[in-house]
Structure formats: C-alpha cells, structure tokens
XYZ file of C-alpha atoms in Angstrom:
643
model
C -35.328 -19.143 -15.080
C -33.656 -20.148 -11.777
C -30.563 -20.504 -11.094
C -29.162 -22.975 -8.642
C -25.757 -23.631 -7.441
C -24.883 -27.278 -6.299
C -22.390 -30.305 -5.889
C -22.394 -33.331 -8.130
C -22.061 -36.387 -6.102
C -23.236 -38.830 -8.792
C -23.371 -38.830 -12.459
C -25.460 -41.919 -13.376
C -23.352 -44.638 -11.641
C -19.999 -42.320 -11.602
C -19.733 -40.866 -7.860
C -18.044 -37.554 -8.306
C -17.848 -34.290 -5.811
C -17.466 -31.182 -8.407
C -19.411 -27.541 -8.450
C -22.008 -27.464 -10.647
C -24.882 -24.740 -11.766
C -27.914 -25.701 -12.444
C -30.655 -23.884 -14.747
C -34.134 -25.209 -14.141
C -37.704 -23.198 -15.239
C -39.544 -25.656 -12.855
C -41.066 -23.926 -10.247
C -40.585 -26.881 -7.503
C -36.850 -25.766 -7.356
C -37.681 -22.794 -5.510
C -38.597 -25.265 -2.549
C -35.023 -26.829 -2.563
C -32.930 -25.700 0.759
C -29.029 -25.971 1.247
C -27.738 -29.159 2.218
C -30.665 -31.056 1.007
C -29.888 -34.110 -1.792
C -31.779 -34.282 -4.851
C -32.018 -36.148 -7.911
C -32.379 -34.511 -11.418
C -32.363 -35.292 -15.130
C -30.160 -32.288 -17.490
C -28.256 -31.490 -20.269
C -24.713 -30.860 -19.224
C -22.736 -28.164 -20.932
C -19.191 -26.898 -20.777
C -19.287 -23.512 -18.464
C -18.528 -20.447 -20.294
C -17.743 -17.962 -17.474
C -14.519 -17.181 -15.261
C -16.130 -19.802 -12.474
C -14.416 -22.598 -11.491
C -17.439 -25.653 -12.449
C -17.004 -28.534 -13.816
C -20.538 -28.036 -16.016
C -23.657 -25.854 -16.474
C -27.045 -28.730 -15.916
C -29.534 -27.204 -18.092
C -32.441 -29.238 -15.938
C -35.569 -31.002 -17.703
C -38.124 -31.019 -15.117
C -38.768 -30.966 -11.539
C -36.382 -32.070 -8.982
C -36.541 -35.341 -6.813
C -35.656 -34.873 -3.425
C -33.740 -37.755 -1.502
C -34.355 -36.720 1.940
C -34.922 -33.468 4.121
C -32.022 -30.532 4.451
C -29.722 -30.669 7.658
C -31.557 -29.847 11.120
C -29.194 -26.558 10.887
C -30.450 -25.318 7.639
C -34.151 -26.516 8.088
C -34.178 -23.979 11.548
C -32.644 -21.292 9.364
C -34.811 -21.726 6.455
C -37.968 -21.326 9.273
C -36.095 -17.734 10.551
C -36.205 -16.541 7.206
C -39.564 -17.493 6.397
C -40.823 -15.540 9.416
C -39.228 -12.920 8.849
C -40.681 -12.676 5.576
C -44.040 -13.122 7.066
C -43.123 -9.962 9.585
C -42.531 -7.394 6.825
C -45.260 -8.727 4.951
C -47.369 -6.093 5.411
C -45.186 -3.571 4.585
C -45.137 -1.527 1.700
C -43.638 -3.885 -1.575
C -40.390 -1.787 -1.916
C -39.831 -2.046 2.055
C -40.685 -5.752 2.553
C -39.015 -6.522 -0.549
C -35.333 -4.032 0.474
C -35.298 -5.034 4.461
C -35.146 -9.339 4.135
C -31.965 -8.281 1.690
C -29.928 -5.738 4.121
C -30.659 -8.050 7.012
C -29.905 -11.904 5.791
C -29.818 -11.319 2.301
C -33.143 -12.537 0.971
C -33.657 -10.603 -2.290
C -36.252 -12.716 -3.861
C -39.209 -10.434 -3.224
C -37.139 -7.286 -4.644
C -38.259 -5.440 -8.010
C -35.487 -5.777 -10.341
C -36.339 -1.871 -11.176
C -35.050 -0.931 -8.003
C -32.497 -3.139 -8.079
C -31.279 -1.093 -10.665
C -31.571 2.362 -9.094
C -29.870 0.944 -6.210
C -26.845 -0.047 -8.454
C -27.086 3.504 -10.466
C -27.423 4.987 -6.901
C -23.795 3.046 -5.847
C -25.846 1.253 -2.988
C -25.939 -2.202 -3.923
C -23.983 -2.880 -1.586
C -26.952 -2.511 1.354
C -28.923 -5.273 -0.580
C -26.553 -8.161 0.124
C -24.725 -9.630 3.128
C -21.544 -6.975 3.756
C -18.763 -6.848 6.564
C -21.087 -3.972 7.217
C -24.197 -5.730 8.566
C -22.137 -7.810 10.409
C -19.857 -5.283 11.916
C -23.285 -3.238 12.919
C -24.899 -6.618 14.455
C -21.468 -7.472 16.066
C -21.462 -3.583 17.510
C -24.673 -3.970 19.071
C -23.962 -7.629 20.738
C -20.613 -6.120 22.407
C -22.443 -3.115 23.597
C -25.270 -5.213 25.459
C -22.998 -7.249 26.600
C -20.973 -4.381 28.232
C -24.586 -2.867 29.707
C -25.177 -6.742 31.541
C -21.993 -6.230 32.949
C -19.983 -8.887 31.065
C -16.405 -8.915 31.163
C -13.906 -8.873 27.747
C -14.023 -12.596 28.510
C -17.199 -13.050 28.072
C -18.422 -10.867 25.239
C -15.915 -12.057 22.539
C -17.425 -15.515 22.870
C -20.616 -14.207 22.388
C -20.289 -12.089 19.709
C -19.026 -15.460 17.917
C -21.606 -16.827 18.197
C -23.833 -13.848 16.829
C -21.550 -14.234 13.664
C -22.115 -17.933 13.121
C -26.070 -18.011 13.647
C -25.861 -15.137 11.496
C -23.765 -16.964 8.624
C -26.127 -19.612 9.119
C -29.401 -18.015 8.659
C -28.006 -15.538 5.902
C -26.905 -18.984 4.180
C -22.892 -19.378 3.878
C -22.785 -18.253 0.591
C -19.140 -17.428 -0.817
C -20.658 -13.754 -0.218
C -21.565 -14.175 3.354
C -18.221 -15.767 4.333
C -16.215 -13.233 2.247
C -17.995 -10.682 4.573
C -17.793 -12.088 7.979
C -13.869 -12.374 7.346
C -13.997 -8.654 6.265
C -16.141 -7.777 8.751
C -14.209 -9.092 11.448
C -11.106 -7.829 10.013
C -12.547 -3.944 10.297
C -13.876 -4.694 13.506
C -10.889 -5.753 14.646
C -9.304 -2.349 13.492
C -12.054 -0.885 15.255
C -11.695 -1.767 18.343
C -7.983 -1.905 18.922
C -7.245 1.496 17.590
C -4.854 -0.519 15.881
C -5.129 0.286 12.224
C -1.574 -0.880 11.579
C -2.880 -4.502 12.336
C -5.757 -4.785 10.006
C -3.627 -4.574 6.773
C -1.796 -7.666 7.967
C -4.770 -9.001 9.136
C -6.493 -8.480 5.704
C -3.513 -10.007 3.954
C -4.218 -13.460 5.907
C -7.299 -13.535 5.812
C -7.418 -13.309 2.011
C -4.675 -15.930 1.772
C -6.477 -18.220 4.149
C -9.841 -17.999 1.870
C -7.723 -18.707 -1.390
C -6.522 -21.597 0.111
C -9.511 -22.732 1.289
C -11.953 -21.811 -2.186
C -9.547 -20.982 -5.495
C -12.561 -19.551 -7.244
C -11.905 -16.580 -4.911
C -8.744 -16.046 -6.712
C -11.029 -15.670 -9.875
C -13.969 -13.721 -8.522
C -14.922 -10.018 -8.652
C -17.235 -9.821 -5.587
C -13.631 -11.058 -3.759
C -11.897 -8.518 -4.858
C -14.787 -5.527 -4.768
C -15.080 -7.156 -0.791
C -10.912 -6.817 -0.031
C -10.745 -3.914 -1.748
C -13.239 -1.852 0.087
C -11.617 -3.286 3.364
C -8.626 -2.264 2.634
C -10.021 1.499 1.873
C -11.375 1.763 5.231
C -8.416 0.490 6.597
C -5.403 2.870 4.179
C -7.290 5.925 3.478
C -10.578 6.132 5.673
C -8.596 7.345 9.092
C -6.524 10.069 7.330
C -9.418 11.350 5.141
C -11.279 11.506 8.575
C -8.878 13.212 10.573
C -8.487 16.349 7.814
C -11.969 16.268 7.532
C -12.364 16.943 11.051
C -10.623 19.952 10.831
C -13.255 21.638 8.888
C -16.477 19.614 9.834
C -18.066 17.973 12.687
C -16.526 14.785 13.568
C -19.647 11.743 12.842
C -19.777 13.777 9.978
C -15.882 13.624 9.159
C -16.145 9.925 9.576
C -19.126 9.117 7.462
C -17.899 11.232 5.067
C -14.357 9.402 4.957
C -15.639 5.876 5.397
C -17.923 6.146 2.136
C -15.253 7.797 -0.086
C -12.288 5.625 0.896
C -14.680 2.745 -0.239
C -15.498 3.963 -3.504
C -12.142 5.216 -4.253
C -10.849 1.508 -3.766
C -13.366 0.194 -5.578
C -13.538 2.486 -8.318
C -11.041 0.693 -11.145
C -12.676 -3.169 -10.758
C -16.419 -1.174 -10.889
C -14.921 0.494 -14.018
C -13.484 -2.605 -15.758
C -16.769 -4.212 -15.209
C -19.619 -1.779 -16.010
C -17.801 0.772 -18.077
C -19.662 3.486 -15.858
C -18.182 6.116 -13.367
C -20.601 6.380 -10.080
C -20.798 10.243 -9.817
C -23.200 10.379 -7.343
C -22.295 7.209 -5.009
C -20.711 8.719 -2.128
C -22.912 11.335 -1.733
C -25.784 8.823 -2.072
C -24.271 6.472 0.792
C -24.053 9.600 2.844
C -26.945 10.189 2.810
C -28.264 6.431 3.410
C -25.952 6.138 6.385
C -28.128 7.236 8.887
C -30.979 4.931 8.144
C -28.544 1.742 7.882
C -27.723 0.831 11.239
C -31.694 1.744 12.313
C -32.718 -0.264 9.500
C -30.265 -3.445 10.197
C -30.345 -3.471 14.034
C -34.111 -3.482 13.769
C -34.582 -5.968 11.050
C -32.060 -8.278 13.058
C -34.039 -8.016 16.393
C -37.488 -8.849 14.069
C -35.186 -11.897 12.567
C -34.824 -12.719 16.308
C -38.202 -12.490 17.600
C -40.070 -13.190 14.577
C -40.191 -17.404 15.599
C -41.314 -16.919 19.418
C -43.577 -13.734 18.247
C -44.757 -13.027 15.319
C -46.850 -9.974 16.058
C -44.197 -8.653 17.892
C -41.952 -8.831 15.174
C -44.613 -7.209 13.052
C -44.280 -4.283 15.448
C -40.592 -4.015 15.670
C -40.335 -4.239 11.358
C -42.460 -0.617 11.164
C -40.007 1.759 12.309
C -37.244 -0.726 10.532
C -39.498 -0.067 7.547
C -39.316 3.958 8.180
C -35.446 3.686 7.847
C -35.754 1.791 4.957
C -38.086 3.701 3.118
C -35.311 6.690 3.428
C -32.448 4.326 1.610
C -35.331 3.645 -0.482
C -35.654 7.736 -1.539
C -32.025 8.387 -1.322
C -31.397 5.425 -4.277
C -34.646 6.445 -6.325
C -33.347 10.040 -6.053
C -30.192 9.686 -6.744
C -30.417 7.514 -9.489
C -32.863 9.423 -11.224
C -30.311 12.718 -11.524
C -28.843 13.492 -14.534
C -25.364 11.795 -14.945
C -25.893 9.507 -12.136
C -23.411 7.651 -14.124
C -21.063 8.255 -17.060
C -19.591 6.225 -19.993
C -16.387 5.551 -19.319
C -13.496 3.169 -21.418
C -14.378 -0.799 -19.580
C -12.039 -3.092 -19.455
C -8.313 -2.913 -18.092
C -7.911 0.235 -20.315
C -10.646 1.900 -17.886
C -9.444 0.782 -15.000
C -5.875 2.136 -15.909
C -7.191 5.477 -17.368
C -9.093 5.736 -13.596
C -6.274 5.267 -11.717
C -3.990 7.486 -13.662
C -6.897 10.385 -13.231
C -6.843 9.777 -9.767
C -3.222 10.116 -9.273
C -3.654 13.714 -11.340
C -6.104 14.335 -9.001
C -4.374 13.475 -5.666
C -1.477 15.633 -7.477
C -3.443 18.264 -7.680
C -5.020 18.900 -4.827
C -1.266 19.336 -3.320
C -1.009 22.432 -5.316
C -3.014 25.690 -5.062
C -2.718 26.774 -8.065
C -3.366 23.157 -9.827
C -6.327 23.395 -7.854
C -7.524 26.656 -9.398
C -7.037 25.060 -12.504
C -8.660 22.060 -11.965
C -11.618 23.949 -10.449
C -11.810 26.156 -13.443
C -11.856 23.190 -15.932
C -14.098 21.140 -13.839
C -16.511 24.216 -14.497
C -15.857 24.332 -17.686
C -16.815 20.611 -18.180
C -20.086 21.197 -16.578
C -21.052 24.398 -18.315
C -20.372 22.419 -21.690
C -22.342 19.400 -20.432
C -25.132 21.045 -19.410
C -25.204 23.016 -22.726
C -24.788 19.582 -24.759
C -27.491 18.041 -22.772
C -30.367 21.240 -23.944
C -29.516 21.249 -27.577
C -29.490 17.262 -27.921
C -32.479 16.101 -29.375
C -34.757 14.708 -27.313
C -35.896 11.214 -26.701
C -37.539 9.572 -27.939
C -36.510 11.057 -31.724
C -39.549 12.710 -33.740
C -40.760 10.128 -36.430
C -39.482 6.973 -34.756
C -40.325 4.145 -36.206
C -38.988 1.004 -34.452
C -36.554 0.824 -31.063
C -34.639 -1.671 -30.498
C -34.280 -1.273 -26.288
C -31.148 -2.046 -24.668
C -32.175 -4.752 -22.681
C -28.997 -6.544 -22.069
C -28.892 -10.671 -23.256
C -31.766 -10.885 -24.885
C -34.471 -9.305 -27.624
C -37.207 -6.500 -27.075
C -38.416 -4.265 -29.782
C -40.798 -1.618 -29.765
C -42.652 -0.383 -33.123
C -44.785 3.210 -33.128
C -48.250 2.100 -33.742
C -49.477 5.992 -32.982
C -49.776 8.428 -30.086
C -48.698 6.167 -26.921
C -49.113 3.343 -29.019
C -46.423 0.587 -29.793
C -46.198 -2.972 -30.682
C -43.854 -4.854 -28.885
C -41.380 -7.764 -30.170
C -39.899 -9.531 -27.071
C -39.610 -8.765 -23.394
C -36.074 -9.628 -23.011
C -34.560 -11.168 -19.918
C -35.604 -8.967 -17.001
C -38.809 -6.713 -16.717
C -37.072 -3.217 -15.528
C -34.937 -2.656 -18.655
C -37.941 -3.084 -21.187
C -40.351 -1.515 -18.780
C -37.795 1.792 -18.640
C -37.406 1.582 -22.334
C -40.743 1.970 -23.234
C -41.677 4.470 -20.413
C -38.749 6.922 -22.061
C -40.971 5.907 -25.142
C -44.246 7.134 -23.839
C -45.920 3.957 -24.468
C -49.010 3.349 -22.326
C -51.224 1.024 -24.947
C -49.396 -2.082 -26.232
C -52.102 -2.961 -28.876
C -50.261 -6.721 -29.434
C -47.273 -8.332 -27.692
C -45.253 -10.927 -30.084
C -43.476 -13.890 -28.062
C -41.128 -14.816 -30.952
C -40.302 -18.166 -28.644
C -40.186 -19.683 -25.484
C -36.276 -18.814 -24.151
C -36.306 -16.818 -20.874
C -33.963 -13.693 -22.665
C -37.314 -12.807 -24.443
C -39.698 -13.633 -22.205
C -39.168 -13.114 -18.155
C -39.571 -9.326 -18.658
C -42.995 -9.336 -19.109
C -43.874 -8.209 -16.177
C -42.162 -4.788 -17.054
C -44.292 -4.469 -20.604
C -47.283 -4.869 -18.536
C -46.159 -2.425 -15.637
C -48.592 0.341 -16.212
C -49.823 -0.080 -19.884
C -52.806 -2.075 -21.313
C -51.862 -5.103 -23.197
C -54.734 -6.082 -25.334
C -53.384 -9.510 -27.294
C -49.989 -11.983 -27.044
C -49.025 -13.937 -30.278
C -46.938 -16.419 -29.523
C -45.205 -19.326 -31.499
C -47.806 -22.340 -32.373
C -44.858 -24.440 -31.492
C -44.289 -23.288 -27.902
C -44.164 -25.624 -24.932
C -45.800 -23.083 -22.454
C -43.341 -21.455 -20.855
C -44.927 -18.070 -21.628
C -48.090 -18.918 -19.802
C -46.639 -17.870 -16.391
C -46.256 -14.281 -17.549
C -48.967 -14.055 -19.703
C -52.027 -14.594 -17.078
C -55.132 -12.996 -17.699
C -54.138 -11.997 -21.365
C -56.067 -13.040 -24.094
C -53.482 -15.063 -26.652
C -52.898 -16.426 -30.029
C -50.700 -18.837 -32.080
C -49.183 -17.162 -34.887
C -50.019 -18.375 -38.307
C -48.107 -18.589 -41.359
C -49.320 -15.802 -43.829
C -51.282 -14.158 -41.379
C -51.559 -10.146 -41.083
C -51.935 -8.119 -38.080
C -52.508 -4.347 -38.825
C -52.630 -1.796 -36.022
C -52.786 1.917 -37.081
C -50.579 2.584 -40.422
C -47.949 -0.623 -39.551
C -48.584 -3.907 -41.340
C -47.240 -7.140 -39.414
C -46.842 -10.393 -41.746
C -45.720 -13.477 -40.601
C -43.466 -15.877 -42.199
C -42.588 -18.533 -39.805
C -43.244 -20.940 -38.329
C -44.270 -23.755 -39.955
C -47.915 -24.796 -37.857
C -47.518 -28.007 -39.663
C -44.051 -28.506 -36.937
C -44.585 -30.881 -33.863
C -45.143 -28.859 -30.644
C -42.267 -28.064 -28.378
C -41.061 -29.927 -25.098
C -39.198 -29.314 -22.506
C -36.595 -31.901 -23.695
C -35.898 -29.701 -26.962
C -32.389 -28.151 -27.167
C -32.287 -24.983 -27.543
C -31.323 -24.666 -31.648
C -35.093 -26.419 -31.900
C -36.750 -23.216 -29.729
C -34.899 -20.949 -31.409
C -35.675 -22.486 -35.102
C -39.520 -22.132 -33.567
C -39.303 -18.620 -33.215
C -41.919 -16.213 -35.023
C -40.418 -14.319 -38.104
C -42.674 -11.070 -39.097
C -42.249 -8.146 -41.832
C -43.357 -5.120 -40.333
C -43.817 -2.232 -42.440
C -45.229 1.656 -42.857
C -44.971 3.852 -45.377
C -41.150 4.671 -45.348
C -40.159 2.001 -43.460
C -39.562 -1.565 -43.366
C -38.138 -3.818 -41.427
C -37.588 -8.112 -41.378
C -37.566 -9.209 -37.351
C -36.106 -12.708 -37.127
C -36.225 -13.412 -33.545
C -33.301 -16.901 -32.733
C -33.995 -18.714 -35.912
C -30.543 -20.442 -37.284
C -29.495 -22.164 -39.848
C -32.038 -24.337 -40.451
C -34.709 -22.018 -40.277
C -33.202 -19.999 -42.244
C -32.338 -21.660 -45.165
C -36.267 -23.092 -45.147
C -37.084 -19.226 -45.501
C -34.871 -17.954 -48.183
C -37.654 -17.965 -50.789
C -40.006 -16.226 -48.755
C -37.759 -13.559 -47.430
C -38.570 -9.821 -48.847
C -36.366 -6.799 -49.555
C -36.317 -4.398 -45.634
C -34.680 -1.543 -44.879
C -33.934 -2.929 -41.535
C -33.059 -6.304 -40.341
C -33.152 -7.564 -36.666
C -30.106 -9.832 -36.995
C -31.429 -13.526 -35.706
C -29.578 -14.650 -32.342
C -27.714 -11.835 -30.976
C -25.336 -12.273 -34.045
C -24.316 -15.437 -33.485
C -22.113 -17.430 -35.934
C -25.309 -19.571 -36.984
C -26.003 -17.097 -39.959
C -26.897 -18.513 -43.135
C -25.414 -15.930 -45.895
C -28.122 -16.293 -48.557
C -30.978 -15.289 -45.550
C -28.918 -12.185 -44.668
C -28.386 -11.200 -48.257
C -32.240 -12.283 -49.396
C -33.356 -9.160 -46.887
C -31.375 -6.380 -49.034
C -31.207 -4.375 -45.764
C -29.185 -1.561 -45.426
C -29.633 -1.359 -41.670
C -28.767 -4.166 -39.183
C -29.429 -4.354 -35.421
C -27.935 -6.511 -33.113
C -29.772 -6.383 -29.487
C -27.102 -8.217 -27.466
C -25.811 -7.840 -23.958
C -22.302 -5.954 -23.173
C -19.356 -8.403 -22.377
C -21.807 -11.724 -22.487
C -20.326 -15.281 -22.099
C -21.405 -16.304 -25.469
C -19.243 -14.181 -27.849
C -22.365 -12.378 -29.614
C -21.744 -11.088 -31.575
C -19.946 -13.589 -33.739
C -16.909 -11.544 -35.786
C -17.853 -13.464 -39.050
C -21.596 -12.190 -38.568
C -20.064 -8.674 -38.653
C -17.807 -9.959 -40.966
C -20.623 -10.776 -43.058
C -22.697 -8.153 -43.095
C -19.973 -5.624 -43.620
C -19.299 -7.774 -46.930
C -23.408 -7.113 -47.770
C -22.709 -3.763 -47.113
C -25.186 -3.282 -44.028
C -24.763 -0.307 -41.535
C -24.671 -2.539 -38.400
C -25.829 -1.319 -34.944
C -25.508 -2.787 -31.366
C -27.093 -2.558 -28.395
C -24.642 -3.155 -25.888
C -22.556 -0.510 -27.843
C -25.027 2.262 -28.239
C -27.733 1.682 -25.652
C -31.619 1.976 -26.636
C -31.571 2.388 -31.076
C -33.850 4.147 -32.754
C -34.878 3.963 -36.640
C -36.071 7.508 -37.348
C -37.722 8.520 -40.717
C -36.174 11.683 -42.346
C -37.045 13.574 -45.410
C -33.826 11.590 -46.885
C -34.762 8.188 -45.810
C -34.322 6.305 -42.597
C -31.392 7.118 -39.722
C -30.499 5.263 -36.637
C -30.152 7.246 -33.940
C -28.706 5.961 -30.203
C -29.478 7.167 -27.065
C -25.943 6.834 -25.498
C-alpha cells in the first residue's frame, strides 16, 4: 500500500484546490516527485481521521503524469538519490537509519527497527527534527567564523543552509515544523537569551496556524512545540543543578534529553497508552553518535553529486556513529519494561501530569524522598517477583494465537515442535514476525492468504524472516496482489471442501465459492472481503471457525455450512456487518477480535459486542490484551493474554 499526499486541482471538469490522500498499490507511484501533476482514476471516500482533507482517493491503477516536477524538486530528488547510492554499501540497518536522520528518507528502513527505535524513545533521530537542523546550522556558523566571516555574513549563509536543506529533505509539514523550532532553539542558543525563545516560540506557532490550520489539529505539532518549549523552561535549570554534582557536557546532555521527555510525556501517553522508562537514558546514550552521524551524512549529501566515491568514503565513519544509535535502540528496547501500560487517552495524560507534580513535590522534601525511594523499591522488588512466577510465553498446550498485529488479521495455529500454520500476515511484517519468534516458530508448514487487502497481507515479509515457508493458499478469487510478497513460494487456490492436515490439526475450507468471477482491481472492498477464505481448524480439544473479512453477504450464503467451534475469529475486526444467524450458527463460546487500538474505523462495532454478549460468547481483543492465546487445560480451553 502507498500512501500519497496531494492537491486536487480537477475533479472531472470541476477545477478545485483541496488536500487530498491518496492510496494506490501500483508500484509506478513510487516514481511520482513533489510538485509534479498527474492524472488518476479513484474511488473517493469521506476521511475518517482528525486531518483536515477534503477525501481519501482509493486509486485504481497507475498514475498518468502531465509533465516533469519543478527544476527545484527534480535537483533535490537527484541529492537524495545519491545519497542513497553512497550508503549503499553499508550494512542494511546503517544505509537504511542514516538517509532518515539526515533528510528524512525512511523508505529503505526495516519496520522492526522502526519499532525498537520507538520502544527505545528515539524516533525522533529517524525524521527531520529542529535537531538536525540546529546541528547543520552549528556547523555552517562555525566555518564561517574559521574563514573569517563577519556576523554579517554568516547569518545569510546559514539561511541558506536551512532552505536547501528544507528543500532536499522535502517541505513536508514535518520539516517546516522543525526548521521553525529549530531556529527558535538556536536562537536561544546563541543569544544567551532564554527569556526570548518562549516569546519567540509563541509566534512562531501562531504564525504556522495561520498559515496551515491542520497544525491546530495535529500531534506531531504539538509533540514538536512541546519539546521546544522543554529545552527552553526546564532544560537550563535542570542543567545548572546538575552541574553541581556532574561534569558540565554531561549536565547538559543529561538536562536537554529529560526536559524533552518530560514535555512530551502526557501527548506520548494519550496516544500510545505506554510510559517510556528507558527513553532518556537511551537518548543519552545516542547523543554522542548524533551530531558525528548527522554532520557526516550532511557533508556525503553534499558531495555525493560532484563525487560519488568520495561520498562513499565520508558515509563509513557516518555509518560507525550510526551503528552505535543503532545498539543503543536495539538494547534498550529489548530490556524488560522498556515500556509500561499506562491509562491512554486524556485520563492518562491527566493521571501523568498529576504524578509528576507528586513527584516534583517530592523531591522538595527529604523525607518524601525517603519515602518515595522506599516505595519505588518496593515496586521493583514486587515487579521483578511478578515477572518469575508468571507463566511463561508462549503458554504450555497452546493451541491457536491470535498476534497483536495492530489493523489487521494474523493467526498462528501449533502444528508441533516449532511448527505453526499461519492465517494472515497483517499489515506490517515486524509485529507478526515478533509474534511468532516469542512463539518459537521456525517451520510454517502452510501460509493461508484469506484475501487480497494489504492489513493481511504486507507483513509477509516478517512470516518469512527466518522460517521456512513450504506452501501459500490463497483465495481462487484474488486479483494478485499477494504475488509481490509471495515470490519464490510455491502457491495454491483454495478449494471449497478441501482438507489440509499438518500434524494432529485438520484445516477445512468452506468458502469461497471457485464458481465466483475473479477479482479486479476495480472491486470495492465489501467484494475482497466477501472473497476471503473461511476454514475450520480443529485438534483434539479444540476447535475453532476463522472467517477472515467476509460480511453480510458471505455470510448469510454460509449459514448452512457453518459447524459448532469453540472459538470464532470474529469476521472484519468486528465490524457492524455481522449477520446474527452466522455468529450464532458457530455455537462458540470464545470470540476473538484482532483489531488495532484507537483505529479510524470504529472496530469494533458496539452492536457486534452487543451481539455476541447476547450469544453468550467470552469476547477477546487484541488491541486490549496484546498477543491471545487459546490454551487447552484439563477443564477445557482458556484464553490467556500476554499483556
């Protein structure tokens, strides 16, 4: 799936200038370039999300380009293709991590380590931040001060540093956020005057209201002001009482990565329902490599189009530094309680910022201190305890997992020692992949595409990472979309009635109909999902009904056919298109919902839950309890989360 943003100037023979996002699976798209005019066919839907568009284009085909991009955008399009071609013989991680911290080209990076950058608290490095900019803005001043240049003259420059930079990092609503911010600290910086900034900061975030209202509406704004205005309040008195009892770079690094986590603590809350524990420590100890790592990169950006094999030479230490942030986010991401539950929403954020004032309270106090210190121990002594008598993961006598992998579907079923059969991929390949690694899974005897949408099949990729996949059934009905992922694999067309049997578990499929036209790419998406692949699986002790997207249609054609489970998968994330007699034919006692926390489409539906409370099903989700496990037991089957 890619994702484009873009203007509407024309709607058939309706001129119009509104935002719009486009969703295309055509791979030509990835050659578009800002600026440059194309024309498309879609499917325009209302937008679902906070943004400020006037549709979502859900694009049928490849795009038609009307001319060539600007001269401006072309030149910075050819900067950032060399410097691709200068880290490309660096290690994947490095050449993949130093295009993002330098102009914000993440489409080589593993969305794995995407992840343990976010876990880490460091995503910050792998986009465009007032940091890059104040670092390449640093080192412009300070060669301008060795030639000799007067405060005349370097200002002007440094300008300009900023605006090729905007331009070949592409002026994003992220880039520009940052280059005001940047400037702003900079500013601070440099004048000793940290009274100014606030001001300053208070402009500049009017000004860029003004000038784009989606701001007003946008998290990244607020993350990017917020952090700005940590450095500004509480970095330079956290510094100076740090100094007191540390070395001074020290002091400062120290203060500067605290004051921005503390700011952005509450809107990081409200959004992920997760508490960084290790963050600062982990941009402590990334600071060092950062400004190695971005001056670097920004000289190979530089030289890169007059020398390539220079470039090539100036990118190896860069990739050194990197490779350090690399460790630092793998490490700390990897420690236990990286991150910990905590209430979303504006009840989380509130609940933060009261516990910090508590904190800040007492830490006036010696004796609160004590007590804090002494509960604080407390807390970890009974954590640490909880964490050796849980059980383990995965639970002894699993029998199917239904793996948190956000919006979408991706189920795993024990077929024996290392052994699983998995149902889906779901969106992106690092959740699935670290799903079925906490599984043990190394053999995948059969992978089941239950249809062509991309929230079951673009993690593929992480199913494959390290395990043999011997077979792919996929829908007889599919257009192809699959075929991308799916390379090299030998693969089959489900048929109706057919039985796949790997080790004790039994797969039967009921749908779909073979006798169905094909799918193409002008189908909506109730036809895909009506094409999906229904199966029974079943063991001794256990059954379950998996129902991939079918809705209402599809369901009512299967009543007849549908058995008494144990378990059902509930079709479509829970959506409202439920036929009652489908979800009451299945006699299940046990429902899971795999759906992704806080998603724009309201799965799941309340009158889904609604329903199955009224059958009487235990109903699990995934965006609730994480990665779900159905266990046997000597008294039946139990669900057990790993949350």
């Amino acid at each position: 799936m890619i994702i484009v943003r873009a203007r509407a100037e024309a709607v058939e023979r309706s001129k119009v200038r509104v935002p719009v996002l486009l969703i295309a699976a055509d791979p030509r798209w990835l050659r578009s370039i800002p600026s440059q005019r194309v024309r498309l066919r879609g499917r325009f839907v209302p937008p679902r999300g906070p943004d400020l568009l006037a549709a979502v284009v859900i694009v049928r085909g490849p795009p038609t380009f009307l001319g060539p991009p600007s001269t401006v955008q072309r030149a910075a399009e050819h900067v950032r293709a060399k410097l691709r071609a200068a880290v490309a013989r660096l290690p994947p991680d490095k050449r993949a991590v130093l295009p993002g911290m330098v102009v914000g080209d993440t489409s080589r990076l593993d969305p794995e380590l995407a992840e343990e950058f976010r876990t880490a608290g460091l995503t910050h490095l792998l986009v465009v931040s007032g940091a890059n900019l104040a670092i390449v803005i640093g080192a412009v001043l300070g060669l301008c001060r060795l030639a000799g240049l007067g405060r005349r003259r370097a200002p002007p420059l440094a300008v300009l540093a900023v605006c090729a930079f905007v331009v070949v990092a592409r002026p994003e609503p992220s880039v520009l956020r940052a280059t005001v911010m940047g400037l702003i600290s900079l500013l601070a910086l440099f004048t000793g005057r940290q009274r100014q900034g606030l001001p300053a900061l208070a402009v500049a975030v009017l000004l860029l209201v003004l000038i784009d209202p989606e701001l007003a509406r946008s998290y990244g704004f607020a993350l990017s002001a917020l952090a700005t205005a940590g450095l500004l309040v509480l970095a330079p008195p956290w510094r100076e009482r740090l100094a007191r009892r540390m070395p001074g770079p020290l002091a400062a690094a120290l203060a500067v990565a605290a004051a921005a986590q503390v700011a952005v603590a509450p809107v990081l809350v409200m959004l992920s329902g997760e508490v960084g524990v290790v963050s600062v420590f982990a941009n402590l100890l990334a600071a060092p490599a950062v400004a190695p790592a971005t001056l670097l990169g920004a000289l190979a950006t530089v030289t890169a189009p007059l020398s390539l094999p220079l470039a090539r030479v100036i990118v190896w230490p860069a990739g050194l530094a990197v490779g350090w942030i690399i460790w630092v986010a793998r490490t700390a991401a990897a420690l236990p309680y990286a991150t910990i539950p905590w209430a979303s929403g504006a009840l989380g954020a509130t609940t933060l910022l009261l516990g910090a004032g508590a904190a800040a309270l007492a830490l006036r106090s010696r004796r609160l201190r004590l007590i804090s210190a002494a509960a604080m121990i407390g807390v970890l002594i009974g954590v640490v305890a909880l964490r050796v008598i849980a059980p383990s993961w995965p639970p002894p006598g699993w029998q199917m997992v239904a793996c948190d992998v956000g919006q979408g579907d991706a189920l795993a079923l024990s077929a024996g020692p290392g052994q699983a059969v998995v149902v889906d991929a779901g969106p992106d390949p690092a959740p699935v992949d670290r799903c079925l690694h906490r599984l043990g899974v190394t053999d995948v005897p059969l992978l089941v595409l239950t249809h062509p949408h991309a929230d079951h099949i673009n993690g593929i990729s992480g199913v494959r990472h390290g395990r043999t996949v011997r077979e792919v059934l996929i829908t007889p009905r599919t257009s192809g979309r699959e075929a991308r992922h799916t390379s090299g694999l030998r693969t089959d067309p489900a048929e109706t009635g057919q039985q796949w049997r790997v080790g004790d578990l039994t797969l039967s499929v009921l749908a779909p109909l073979t006798t169905a036209p094909a799918l193409s790419p002008q189908d909506d998406g109730t036809t895909i999902n009506n094409a999906s692949v229904v199966l029974v699986a079943r063991k001794p002790g256990f059954s379950a009904l998996l129902a991939g997207d079918v809705e209402l249609e599809a369901q009512r054609a299967l009543e007849a056919s549908v058995p008494q489970v144990q378990v059902l998968k509930v079709p479509h994330h829970g959506s409202r298109s439920q036929d009652p007699a489908f979800l009451a034919a299945a006699h299940a006692s046990i429902a899971l919902i795999s759906v992704g926390a806080n998603n724009d489409y309201g799965h799941p539906s309340a009158t889904t839950l609604a329903l199955l409370n009224r059958l009487h099903t235990q109903t699990h989700r995934t965006d609730k309890e994480g990665d779900i496990a159905i266990a046997r037991t000597s008294s039946g089957l139990t669900t057990i989360p790993r949350h």
